[in-house]
Amino acid sequence: MPNQNNFEQFYSEMITCIKCSRLVTFREKIATEKRKQYIDEEYWGKPVPGYGDINAEILFVGLAPAAHGGNRTGRVFTGDKSADFLMKCMDRTGLANQINSDYLDDGLILNNAYMTVMLKCVPPQDKPSPLELKTCFSYFNQEMKLLKNLKTIVALGKIAFDGTLKYFKQFDDLKTKDFPFGHGKSYKMPNGINLLGCYHPSPRNVNTGKLNFEMMTSLFRNISNKI
Ligand code: SF4
């Protein structure tokens, strides 16, 4: 069974990480300069831990914390527009108890779901370098080992999808070309876990209509029905 103490120990080590100098500088710069509307808040400005039910069967994986979202609040998918959209969809499909994810201790409870990010620190322009992704992968690896009940992984965007596939490649001879990313594309990994592609709930995808509420909630309903 997943163990809360193991998670706490893992995250207490992770949040002190300074391996990627560019990202350390950036996360601290954002936390110091702040956005005008949050000027009175103390930003987190460190690697951002995952959040949710540690016994979950469903894992949501995003790219990285948002500059004024997770990097400000200290919780993934919290306090930004992506979180607003994601949580509305999760609430509607029973995966969350409320439509808002605004700050730590806001009462958010995820039902049978856990969420994390592939890269634990916010990257400039949301674009991590290949080396940064490679360096941070060790944390995702450790997190995956702690989440022992997973049945479905929802990869929010291609970078999260490719990173998750990389995790499974450690154990089996999987070819990337056999697993193209797409919204709703689902693959059974050799250990039985489903890897599901999903467009990232970013304002860019939502505002351009690439992703809408119906697309996201029908995908989430499918997952819940199969578990
Ligand atoms: S991105 Fe990951 S490896 Fe790099 S500094 Fe942040 S936590 Fe450390």
Short mmCIF file of N, CA, C and O in Angstrom, two decimals, residues 111-176:
data_model
loop_
_atom_site.label_atom_id
_atom_site.label_comp_id
_atom_site.label_asym_id
_atom_site.label_seq_id
_atom_site.Cartn_x
_atom_site.Cartn_y
_atom_site.Cartn_z
N ASN A 111 -10.81 12.47 -5.89
CA ASN A 111 -11.37 11.14 -5.66
C ASN A 111 -10.71 10.13 -6.57
O ASN A 111 -10.87 10.20 -7.79
N ASN A 112 -9.97 9.22 -5.98
CA ASN A 112 -9.29 8.17 -6.75
C ASN A 112 -8.35 8.75 -7.80
O ASN A 112 -8.13 8.15 -8.85
N ALA A 113 -7.86 9.95 -7.56
CA ALA A 113 -6.99 10.62 -8.54
C ALA A 113 -5.84 11.32 -7.84
O ALA A 113 -5.97 11.80 -6.70
N TYR A 114 -4.73 11.37 -8.54
CA TYR A 114 -3.54 12.06 -8.05
C TYR A 114 -3.02 12.89 -9.22
O TYR A 114 -3.18 12.48 -10.38
N MET A 115 -2.44 14.03 -8.96
CA MET A 115 -1.89 14.81 -10.08
C MET A 115 -0.48 15.26 -9.78
O MET A 115 -0.14 15.59 -8.64
N THR A 116 0.31 15.24 -10.83
CA THR A 116 1.70 15.67 -10.69
C THR A 116 2.16 16.27 -12.02
O THR A 116 1.37 16.40 -12.96
N VAL A 117 3.43 16.63 -12.06
CA VAL A 117 4.00 17.20 -13.29
C VAL A 117 5.31 16.49 -13.61
O VAL A 117 5.99 15.98 -12.72
N MET A 118 5.65 16.51 -14.90
CA MET A 118 6.86 15.82 -15.34
C MET A 118 8.11 16.56 -14.86
O MET A 118 9.09 15.96 -14.44
N LEU A 119 8.07 17.88 -14.97
CA LEU A 119 9.18 18.72 -14.54
C LEU A 119 8.72 19.47 -13.29
O LEU A 119 7.66 20.10 -13.31
N LYS A 120 9.49 19.43 -12.24
CA LYS A 120 9.00 19.94 -10.95
C LYS A 120 9.18 21.45 -10.77
O LYS A 120 8.65 22.02 -9.82
N CYS A 121 9.95 22.09 -11.65
CA CYS A 121 10.13 23.55 -11.55
C CYS A 121 9.62 24.23 -12.81
O CYS A 121 9.69 23.66 -13.90
N VAL A 122 9.14 25.44 -12.65
CA VAL A 122 8.60 26.18 -13.80
C VAL A 122 9.73 26.54 -14.76
O VAL A 122 10.74 27.10 -14.35
N PRO A 123 9.57 26.23 -16.06
CA PRO A 123 10.59 26.63 -17.03
C PRO A 123 10.19 27.93 -17.75
O PRO A 123 9.00 28.18 -17.93
N PRO A 124 11.16 28.74 -18.16
CA PRO A 124 10.83 29.94 -18.94
C PRO A 124 10.03 29.56 -20.19
O PRO A 124 10.34 28.56 -20.85
N GLN A 125 9.02 30.34 -20.50
CA GLN A 125 8.13 30.11 -21.66
C GLN A 125 7.53 28.69 -21.69
O GLN A 125 7.18 28.18 -22.76
N ASP A 126 7.46 28.05 -20.55
CA ASP A 126 6.95 26.67 -20.47
C ASP A 126 7.75 25.72 -21.36
O ASP A 126 7.22 24.70 -21.82
N LYS A 127 9.02 26.03 -21.59
CA LYS A 127 9.83 25.19 -22.47
C LYS A 127 11.07 24.68 -21.74
O LYS A 127 12.09 25.37 -21.68
N PRO A 128 11.00 23.48 -21.22
CA PRO A 128 12.20 22.91 -20.59
C PRO A 128 13.18 22.42 -21.64
O PRO A 128 12.78 22.09 -22.76
N SER A 129 14.45 22.38 -21.29
CA SER A 129 15.45 21.82 -22.21
C SER A 129 15.42 20.29 -22.05
O SER A 129 14.97 19.77 -21.01
N PRO A 130 15.91 19.57 -23.06
CA PRO A 130 15.98 18.11 -22.94
C PRO A 130 16.77 17.68 -21.71
O PRO A 130 16.41 16.73 -21.02
N LEU A 131 17.85 18.43 -21.39
CA LEU A 131 18.66 18.07 -20.22
C LEU A 131 17.88 18.26 -18.93
O LEU A 131 17.96 17.44 -18.01
N GLU A 132 17.10 19.33 -18.85
CA GLU A 132 16.29 19.57 -17.63
C GLU A 132 15.26 18.46 -17.45
O GLU A 132 15.04 17.97 -16.34
N LEU A 133 14.64 18.07 -18.55
CA LEU A 133 13.66 16.97 -18.45
C LEU A 133 14.34 15.69 -18.01
O LEU A 133 13.82 14.94 -17.17
N LYS A 134 15.50 15.45 -18.57
CA LYS A 134 16.23 14.24 -18.22
C LYS A 134 16.65 14.26 -16.74
O LYS A 134 16.54 13.26 -16.02
N THR A 135 17.11 15.41 -16.29
CA THR A 135 17.56 15.52 -14.89
C THR A 135 16.40 15.31 -13.93
O THR A 135 16.52 14.61 -12.91
N CYS A 136 15.26 15.90 -14.25
CA CYS A 136 14.13 15.84 -13.32
C CYS A 136 13.39 14.49 -13.39
O CYS A 136 12.59 14.18 -12.51
N PHE A 137 13.69 13.73 -14.43
CA PHE A 137 12.98 12.46 -14.60
C PHE A 137 13.14 11.55 -13.37
O PHE A 137 12.25 10.77 -13.04
N SER A 138 14.26 11.68 -12.69
CA SER A 138 14.49 10.80 -11.52
C SER A 138 13.40 11.01 -10.46
O SER A 138 13.02 10.07 -9.75
N TYR A 139 12.89 12.24 -10.37
CA TYR A 139 11.82 12.49 -9.38
C TYR A 139 10.50 11.86 -9.82
O TYR A 139 9.77 11.29 -9.01
N PHE A 140 10.21 11.97 -11.11
CA PHE A 140 8.99 11.33 -11.61
C PHE A 140 9.07 9.81 -11.39
O PHE A 140 8.11 9.16 -10.99
N ASN A 141 10.25 9.30 -11.65
CA ASN A 141 10.50 7.87 -11.45
C ASN A 141 10.20 7.45 -10.00
O ASN A 141 9.51 6.44 -9.76
N GLN A 142 10.69 8.22 -9.08
CA GLN A 142 10.46 7.89 -7.66
C GLN A 142 8.98 8.00 -7.30
O GLN A 142 8.44 7.17 -6.57
N GLU A 143 8.35 9.04 -7.84
CA GLU A 143 6.93 9.25 -7.56
C GLU A 143 6.10 8.08 -8.09
O GLU A 143 5.18 7.60 -7.40
N MET A 144 6.43 7.63 -9.28
CA MET A 144 5.70 6.51 -9.88
C MET A 144 5.80 5.26 -9.01
O MET A 144 4.86 4.48 -8.89
N LYS A 145 6.97 5.08 -8.42
CA LYS A 145 7.16 3.89 -7.58
C LYS A 145 6.35 3.98 -6.29
O LYS A 145 5.99 2.97 -5.70
N LEU A 146 6.07 5.20 -5.84
CA LEU A 146 5.27 5.38 -4.62
C LEU A 146 3.77 5.18 -4.87
O LEU A 146 3.04 4.80 -3.97
N LEU A 147 3.35 5.46 -6.10
CA LEU A 147 1.93 5.33 -6.45
C LEU A 147 1.68 3.89 -6.89
O LEU A 147 1.84 3.54 -8.06
N LYS A 148 1.27 3.08 -5.97
CA LYS A 148 1.28 1.63 -6.23
C LYS A 148 -0.01 1.07 -6.80
O LYS A 148 -0.07 -0.10 -7.18
N ASN A 149 -1.07 1.88 -6.86
CA ASN A 149 -2.37 1.33 -7.28
C ASN A 149 -2.82 1.79 -8.66
O ASN A 149 -3.99 1.62 -9.02
N LEU A 150 -1.91 2.38 -9.41
CA LEU A 150 -2.34 3.01 -10.67
C LEU A 150 -2.89 2.02 -11.69
O LEU A 150 -2.33 0.93 -11.89
N LYS A 151 -3.98 2.45 -12.33
CA LYS A 151 -4.55 1.68 -13.44
C LYS A 151 -4.55 2.50 -14.73
O LYS A 151 -4.48 1.94 -15.82
N THR A 152 -4.68 3.82 -14.59
CA THR A 152 -4.70 4.69 -15.77
C THR A 152 -3.87 5.94 -15.51
O THR A 152 -3.97 6.54 -14.43
N ILE A 153 -3.07 6.30 -16.50
CA ILE A 153 -2.31 7.54 -16.42
C ILE A 153 -2.78 8.46 -17.54
O ILE A 153 -2.74 8.07 -18.72
N VAL A 154 -3.25 9.62 -17.18
CA VAL A 154 -3.70 10.60 -18.16
C VAL A 154 -2.57 11.60 -18.37
O VAL A 154 -2.25 12.38 -17.46
N ALA A 155 -1.95 11.55 -19.54
CA ALA A 155 -0.83 12.45 -19.82
C ALA A 155 -1.37 13.70 -20.49
O ALA A 155 -1.91 13.64 -21.60
N LEU A 156 -1.24 14.82 -19.81
CA LEU A 156 -1.79 16.09 -20.29
C LEU A 156 -0.74 16.78 -21.17
O LEU A 156 0.10 17.52 -20.69
N GLY A 157 -0.80 16.49 -22.45
CA GLY A 157 0.16 17.06 -23.40
C GLY A 157 1.25 16.08 -23.78
O GLY A 157 1.47 15.07 -23.10
N LYS A 158 1.92 16.40 -24.90
CA LYS A 158 2.88 15.45 -25.47
C LYS A 158 4.13 15.24 -24.61
O LYS A 158 4.65 14.13 -24.52
N ILE A 159 4.59 16.31 -23.98
CA ILE A 159 5.81 16.14 -23.17
C ILE A 159 5.54 15.21 -21.98
O ILE A 159 6.34 14.32 -21.67
N ALA A 160 4.38 15.39 -21.36
CA ALA A 160 4.01 14.49 -20.26
C ALA A 160 3.82 13.06 -20.76
O ALA A 160 4.22 12.09 -20.11
N PHE A 161 3.25 12.95 -21.95
CA PHE A 161 3.02 11.62 -22.53
C PHE A 161 4.36 10.93 -22.82
O PHE A 161 4.57 9.77 -22.45
N ASP A 162 5.27 11.65 -23.47
CA ASP A 162 6.57 11.06 -23.81
C ASP A 162 7.37 10.71 -22.56
O ASP A 162 8.06 9.68 -22.51
N GLY A 163 7.27 11.55 -21.55
CA GLY A 163 7.98 11.28 -20.30
C GLY A 163 7.44 10.03 -19.61
O GLY A 163 8.19 9.22 -19.06
N THR A 164 6.12 9.88 -19.65
CA THR A 164 5.52 8.70 -19.02
C THR A 164 5.89 7.45 -19.80
O THR A 164 6.18 6.39 -19.21
N LEU A 165 5.90 7.58 -21.12
CA LEU A 165 6.33 6.44 -21.94
C LEU A 165 7.78 6.06 -21.62
O LEU A 165 8.12 4.87 -21.54
N LYS A 166 8.59 7.06 -21.41
CA LYS A 166 10.00 6.80 -21.05
C LYS A 166 10.06 5.99 -19.75
O LYS A 166 10.92 5.11 -19.60
N TYR A 167 9.19 6.29 -18.84
CA TYR A 167 9.15 5.52 -17.58
C TYR A 167 8.94 4.04 -17.89
O TYR A 167 9.66 3.17 -17.38
N PHE A 168 7.96 3.74 -18.75
CA PHE A 168 7.65 2.33 -19.05
C PHE A 168 8.73 1.67 -19.89
O PHE A 168 8.92 0.46 -19.82
N LYS A 169 9.45 2.48 -20.67
CA LYS A 169 10.52 1.92 -21.50
C LYS A 169 11.65 1.32 -20.66
O LYS A 169 12.45 0.52 -21.17
N GLN A 170 11.74 1.73 -19.42
CA GLN A 170 12.79 1.17 -18.55
C GLN A 170 12.59 -0.32 -18.31
O GLN A 170 13.54 -1.04 -18.01
N PHE A 171 11.37 -0.77 -18.45
CA PHE A 171 11.05 -2.16 -18.09
C PHE A 171 10.76 -3.03 -19.29
O PHE A 171 10.74 -4.25 -19.18
N ASP A 172 10.48 -2.41 -20.44
CA ASP A 172 10.12 -3.19 -21.62
C ASP A 172 10.66 -2.52 -22.88
O ASP A 172 10.91 -1.32 -22.90
N ASP A 173 10.81 -3.30 -23.93
CA ASP A 173 11.34 -2.80 -25.19
C ASP A 173 10.20 -2.16 -25.99
O ASP A 173 9.59 -2.80 -26.85
N LEU A 174 9.88 -0.91 -25.67
CA LEU A 174 8.78 -0.20 -26.33
C LEU A 174 9.35 0.80 -27.32
O LEU A 174 10.30 1.52 -27.00
N LYS A 175 8.76 0.86 -28.50
CA LYS A 175 9.23 1.80 -29.53
C LYS A 175 8.31 3.03 -29.55
O LYS A 175 7.09 2.90 -29.71
N THR A 176 8.92 4.20 -29.46
CA THR A 176 8.14 5.45 -29.42
C THR A 176 7.18 5.55 -30.59
O THR A 176 6.04 6.00 -30.44
#
